[in-house]
Short mmCIF file of C-alpha atoms in Angstrom, two decimals:
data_model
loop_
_atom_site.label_atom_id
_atom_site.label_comp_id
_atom_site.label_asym_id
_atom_site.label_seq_id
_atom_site.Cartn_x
_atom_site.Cartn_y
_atom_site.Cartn_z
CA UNK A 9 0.00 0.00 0.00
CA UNK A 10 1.99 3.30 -1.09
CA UNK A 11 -0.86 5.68 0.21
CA UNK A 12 -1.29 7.67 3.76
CA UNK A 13 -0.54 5.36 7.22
CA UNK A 14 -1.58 6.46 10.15
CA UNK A 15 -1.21 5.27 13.58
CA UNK A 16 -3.18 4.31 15.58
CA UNK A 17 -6.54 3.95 14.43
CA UNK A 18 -8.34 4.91 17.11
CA UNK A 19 -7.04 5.96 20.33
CA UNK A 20 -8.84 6.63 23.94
CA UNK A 21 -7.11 8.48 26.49
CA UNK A 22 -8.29 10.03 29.78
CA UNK A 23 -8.59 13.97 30.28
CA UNK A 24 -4.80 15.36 31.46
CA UNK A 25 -2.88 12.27 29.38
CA UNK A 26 -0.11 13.36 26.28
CA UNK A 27 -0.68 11.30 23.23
CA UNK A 28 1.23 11.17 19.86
CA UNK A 29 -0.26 10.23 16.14
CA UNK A 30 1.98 9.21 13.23
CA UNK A 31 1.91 9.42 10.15
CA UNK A 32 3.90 8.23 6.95
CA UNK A 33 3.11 10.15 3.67
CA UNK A 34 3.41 9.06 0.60
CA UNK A 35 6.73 8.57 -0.22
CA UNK A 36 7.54 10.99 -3.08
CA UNK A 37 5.74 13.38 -1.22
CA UNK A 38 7.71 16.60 -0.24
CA UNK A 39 4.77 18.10 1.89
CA UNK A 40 2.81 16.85 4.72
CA UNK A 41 -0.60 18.61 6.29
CA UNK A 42 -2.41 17.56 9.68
CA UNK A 43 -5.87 18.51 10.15
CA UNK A 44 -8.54 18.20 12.42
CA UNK A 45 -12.56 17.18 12.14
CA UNK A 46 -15.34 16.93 14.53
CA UNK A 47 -18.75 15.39 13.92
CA UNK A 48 -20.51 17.13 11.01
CA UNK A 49 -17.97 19.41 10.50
CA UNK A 50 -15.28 19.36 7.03
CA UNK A 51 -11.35 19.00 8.19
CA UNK A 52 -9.66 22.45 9.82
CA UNK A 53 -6.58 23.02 9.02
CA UNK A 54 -3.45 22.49 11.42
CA UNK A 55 -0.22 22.57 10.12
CA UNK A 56 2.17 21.92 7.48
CA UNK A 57 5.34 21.01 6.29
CA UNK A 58 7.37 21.40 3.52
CA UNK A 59 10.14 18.76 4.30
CA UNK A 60 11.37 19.22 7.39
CA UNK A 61 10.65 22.81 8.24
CA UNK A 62 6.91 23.63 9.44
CA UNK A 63 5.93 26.41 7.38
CA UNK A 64 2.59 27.39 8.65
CA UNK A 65 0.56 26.76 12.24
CA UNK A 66 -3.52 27.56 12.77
CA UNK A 67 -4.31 29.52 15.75
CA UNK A 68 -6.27 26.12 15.90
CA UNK A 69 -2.79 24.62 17.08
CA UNK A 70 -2.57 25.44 20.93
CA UNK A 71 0.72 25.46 22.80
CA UNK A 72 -0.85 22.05 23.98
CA UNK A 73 -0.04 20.49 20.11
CA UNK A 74 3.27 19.82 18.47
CA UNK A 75 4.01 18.49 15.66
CA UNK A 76 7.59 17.41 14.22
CA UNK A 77 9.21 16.05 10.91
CA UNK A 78 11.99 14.81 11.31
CA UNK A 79 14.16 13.88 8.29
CA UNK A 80 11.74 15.00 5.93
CA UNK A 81 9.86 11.37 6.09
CA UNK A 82 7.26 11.04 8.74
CA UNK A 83 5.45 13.08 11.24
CA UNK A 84 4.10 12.71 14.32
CA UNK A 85 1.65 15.26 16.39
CA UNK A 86 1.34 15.11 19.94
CA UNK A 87 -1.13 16.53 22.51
CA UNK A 88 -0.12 17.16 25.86
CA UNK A 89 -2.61 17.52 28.67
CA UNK A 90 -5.88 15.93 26.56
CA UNK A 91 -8.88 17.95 27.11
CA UNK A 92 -12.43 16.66 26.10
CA UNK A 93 -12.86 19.53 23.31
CA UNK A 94 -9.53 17.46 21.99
CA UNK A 95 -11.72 14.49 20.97
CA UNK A 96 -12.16 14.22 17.11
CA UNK A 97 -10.29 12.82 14.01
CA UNK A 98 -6.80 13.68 13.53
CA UNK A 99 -6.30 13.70 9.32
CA UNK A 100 -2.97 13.53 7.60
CA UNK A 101 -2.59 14.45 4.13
CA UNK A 102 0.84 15.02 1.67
CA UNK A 103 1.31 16.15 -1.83
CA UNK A 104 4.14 17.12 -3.90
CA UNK A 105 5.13 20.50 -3.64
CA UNK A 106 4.76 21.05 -7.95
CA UNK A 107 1.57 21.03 -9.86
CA UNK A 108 -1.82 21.48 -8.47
CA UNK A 109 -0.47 20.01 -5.31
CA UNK A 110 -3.47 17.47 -4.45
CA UNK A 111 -3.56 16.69 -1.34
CA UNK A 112 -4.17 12.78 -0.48
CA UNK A 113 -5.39 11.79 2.88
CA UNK A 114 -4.70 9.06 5.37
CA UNK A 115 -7.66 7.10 7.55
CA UNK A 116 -7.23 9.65 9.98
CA UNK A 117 -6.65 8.64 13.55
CA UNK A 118 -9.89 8.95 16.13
CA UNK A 119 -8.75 10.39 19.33
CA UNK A 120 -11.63 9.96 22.66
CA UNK A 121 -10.80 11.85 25.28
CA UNK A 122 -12.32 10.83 28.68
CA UNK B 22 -19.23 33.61 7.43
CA UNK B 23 -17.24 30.36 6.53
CA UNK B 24 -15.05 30.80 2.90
CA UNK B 25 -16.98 27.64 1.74
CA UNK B 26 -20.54 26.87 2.64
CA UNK B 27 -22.19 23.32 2.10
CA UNK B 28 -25.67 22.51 3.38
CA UNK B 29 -25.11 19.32 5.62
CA UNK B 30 -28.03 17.46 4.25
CA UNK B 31 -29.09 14.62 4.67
CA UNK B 32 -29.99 14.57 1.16
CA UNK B 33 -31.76 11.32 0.65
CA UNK B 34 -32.82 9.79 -2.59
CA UNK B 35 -33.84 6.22 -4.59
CA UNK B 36 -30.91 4.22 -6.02
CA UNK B 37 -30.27 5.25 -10.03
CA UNK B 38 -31.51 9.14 -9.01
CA UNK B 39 -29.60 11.91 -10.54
CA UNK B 40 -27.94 14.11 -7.23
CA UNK B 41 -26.84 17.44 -7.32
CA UNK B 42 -24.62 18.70 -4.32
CA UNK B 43 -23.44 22.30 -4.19
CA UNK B 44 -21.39 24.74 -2.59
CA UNK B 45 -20.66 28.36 -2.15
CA UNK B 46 -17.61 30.43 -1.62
CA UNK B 47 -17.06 33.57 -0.49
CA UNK B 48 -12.99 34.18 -1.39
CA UNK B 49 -12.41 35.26 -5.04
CA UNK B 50 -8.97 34.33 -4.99
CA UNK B 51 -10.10 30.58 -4.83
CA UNK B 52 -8.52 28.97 -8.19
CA UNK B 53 -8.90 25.49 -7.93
CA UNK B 54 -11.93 23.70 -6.26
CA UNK B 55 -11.97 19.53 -5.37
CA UNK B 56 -14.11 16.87 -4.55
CA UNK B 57 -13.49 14.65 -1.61
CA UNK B 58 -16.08 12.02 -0.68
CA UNK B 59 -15.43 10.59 2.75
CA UNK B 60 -17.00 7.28 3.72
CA UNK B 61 -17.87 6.91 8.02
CA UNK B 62 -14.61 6.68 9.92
CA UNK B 63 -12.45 6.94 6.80
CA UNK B 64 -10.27 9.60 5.84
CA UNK B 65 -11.43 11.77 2.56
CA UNK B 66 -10.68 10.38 -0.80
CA UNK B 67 -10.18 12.39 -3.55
CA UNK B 68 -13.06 12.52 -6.39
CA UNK B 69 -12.78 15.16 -8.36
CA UNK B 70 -10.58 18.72 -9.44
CA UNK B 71 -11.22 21.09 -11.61
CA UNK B 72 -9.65 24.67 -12.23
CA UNK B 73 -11.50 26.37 -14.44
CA UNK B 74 -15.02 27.69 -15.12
CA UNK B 75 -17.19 25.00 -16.98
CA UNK B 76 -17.87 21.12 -16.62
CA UNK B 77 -15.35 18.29 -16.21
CA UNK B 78 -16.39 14.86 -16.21
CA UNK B 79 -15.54 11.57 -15.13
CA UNK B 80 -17.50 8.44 -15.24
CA UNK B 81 -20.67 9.01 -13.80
CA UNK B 82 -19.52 12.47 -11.76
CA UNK B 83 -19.52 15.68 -13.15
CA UNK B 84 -17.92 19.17 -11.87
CA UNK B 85 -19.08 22.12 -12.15
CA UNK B 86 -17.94 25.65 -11.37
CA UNK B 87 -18.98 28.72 -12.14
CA UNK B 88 -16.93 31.77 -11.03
CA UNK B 89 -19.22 34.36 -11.69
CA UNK B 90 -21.42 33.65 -9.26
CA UNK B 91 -19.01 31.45 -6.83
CA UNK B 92 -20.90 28.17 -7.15
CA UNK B 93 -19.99 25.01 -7.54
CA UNK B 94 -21.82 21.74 -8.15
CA UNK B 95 -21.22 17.97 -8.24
CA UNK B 96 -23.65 15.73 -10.12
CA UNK B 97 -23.60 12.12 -9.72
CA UNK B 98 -25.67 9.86 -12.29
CA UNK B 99 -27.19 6.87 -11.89
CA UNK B 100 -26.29 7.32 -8.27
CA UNK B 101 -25.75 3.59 -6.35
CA UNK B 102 -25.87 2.63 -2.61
CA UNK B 103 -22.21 2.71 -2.85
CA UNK B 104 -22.14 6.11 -3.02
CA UNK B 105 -23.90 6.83 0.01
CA UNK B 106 -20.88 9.06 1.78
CA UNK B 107 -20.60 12.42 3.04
CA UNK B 108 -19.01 14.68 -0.10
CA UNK B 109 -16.75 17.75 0.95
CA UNK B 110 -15.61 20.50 -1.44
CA UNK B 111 -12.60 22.02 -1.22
CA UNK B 112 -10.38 24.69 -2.06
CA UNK B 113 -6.60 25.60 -1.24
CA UNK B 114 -6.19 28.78 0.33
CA UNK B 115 -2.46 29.26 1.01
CA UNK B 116 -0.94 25.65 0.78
CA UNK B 117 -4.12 24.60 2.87
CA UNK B 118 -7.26 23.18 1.71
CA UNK B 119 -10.09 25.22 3.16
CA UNK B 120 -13.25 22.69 3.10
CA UNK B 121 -16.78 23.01 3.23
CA UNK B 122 -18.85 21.01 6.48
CA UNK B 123 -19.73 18.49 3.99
CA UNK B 124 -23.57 16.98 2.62
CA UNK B 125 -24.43 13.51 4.03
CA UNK B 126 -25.57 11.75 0.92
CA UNK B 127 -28.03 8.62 1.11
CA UNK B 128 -28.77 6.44 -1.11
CA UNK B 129 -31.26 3.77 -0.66
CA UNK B 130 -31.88 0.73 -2.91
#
């Protein structure tokens, strides 16, 4: 499979715990894009990076969330101290940074907070 | 008011119905608009893109935008049970993709 991983699946945490998402892009692809989505509601943008270097943050993104890229390959976002407004999918997406730059999107990983 | 505005639906129809979904945007420097249908508890999978005014087709699915009057359309034909999904549209604003809530599409057999 040569698409979007991400890991875990589905993850369920209690209020005040730090978790961490991965995910592994495509491989070609030079950029890589978290976003978020609650219940009825389309993905919100996060972040992005363009290799290695994060090039743009939300004011969605809360001194709470990280995210890293190291090498350029994959990425993983953390929470620290989960609140209950944290619970919803966590969506990764890459693209190449030429072209129309479509963006392709993982499973997504669901995060409950308890 | 949201850049892109979808109405959430349900939209509910027959299996082999012609559906029409639609959004709105409000940001004129919007270029290229996109398709993502999203099955429950999946990620969003790419449908369709199209840059310009006009139609583009593919299969049974065809895009529409019109600029003028910031409006775009997807129309599925024949529509099957299969394609009962939630469909976002999309736009990139800045390296993002700026999406629309989505219209929960159901189709029954």
């Amino acid at each position: 499979d040569t698409g979007v991983s991400q890991n875990p699946r589905h993850k369920i945490t209690k209020r005040g715990q730090n978790v961490t998402f991965r995910c592994d892009p495509i491989s070609e692809h030079n950029r890589l894009y978290w976003y978020r989505q609650t219940l009825g509601q389309g993905p919100e943008f996060l972040t992005y990076f363009q290799n290695e270097a994060q090039l743009e943050k939300s004011r969605l993104l809360s001194d709470r969330f990280s995210a890293e890229r190291p090498k350029g390959s994959f990425s993983t976002l953390e929470i620290q101290r989960t609140e209950q407004g944290d619970s919803a999918m966590y969506l990764c997406a890459s693209s190449l940074a030429a072209g129309e730059g479509i963006q392709y999107f993982g499973a997504g990983t669901r995060l409950s907070v308890l | 008011q949201k850049e892109v505005e979808q109405d959430p639906g349900p939209l509910s129809v027959p299996e082999g119905a012609i559906v029409s979904l639609n959004c709105t945007y409000s940001n004129s420097a919007f270029q290229y608009f996109m398709w993502y249908r999203q099955y429950s508890r999946k990620g969003p999978e790419l449908l369709m893109y199209t840059y310009s005014s006009g139609n583009k087709e593919d299969g049974r699915f065809t895009a529409q935008v019109d600029k003028s009057s910031k409006y775009i359309s997807l129309f599925i034909r024949d529509s099957q049970p299969s394609d009962s999904a939630t469909y976002l549209c999309a736009s990139p604003g800045f390296q993002k993709l700026v999406f629309g809530t989505g219209t929960r599409l159901l189709v029954s057999p």
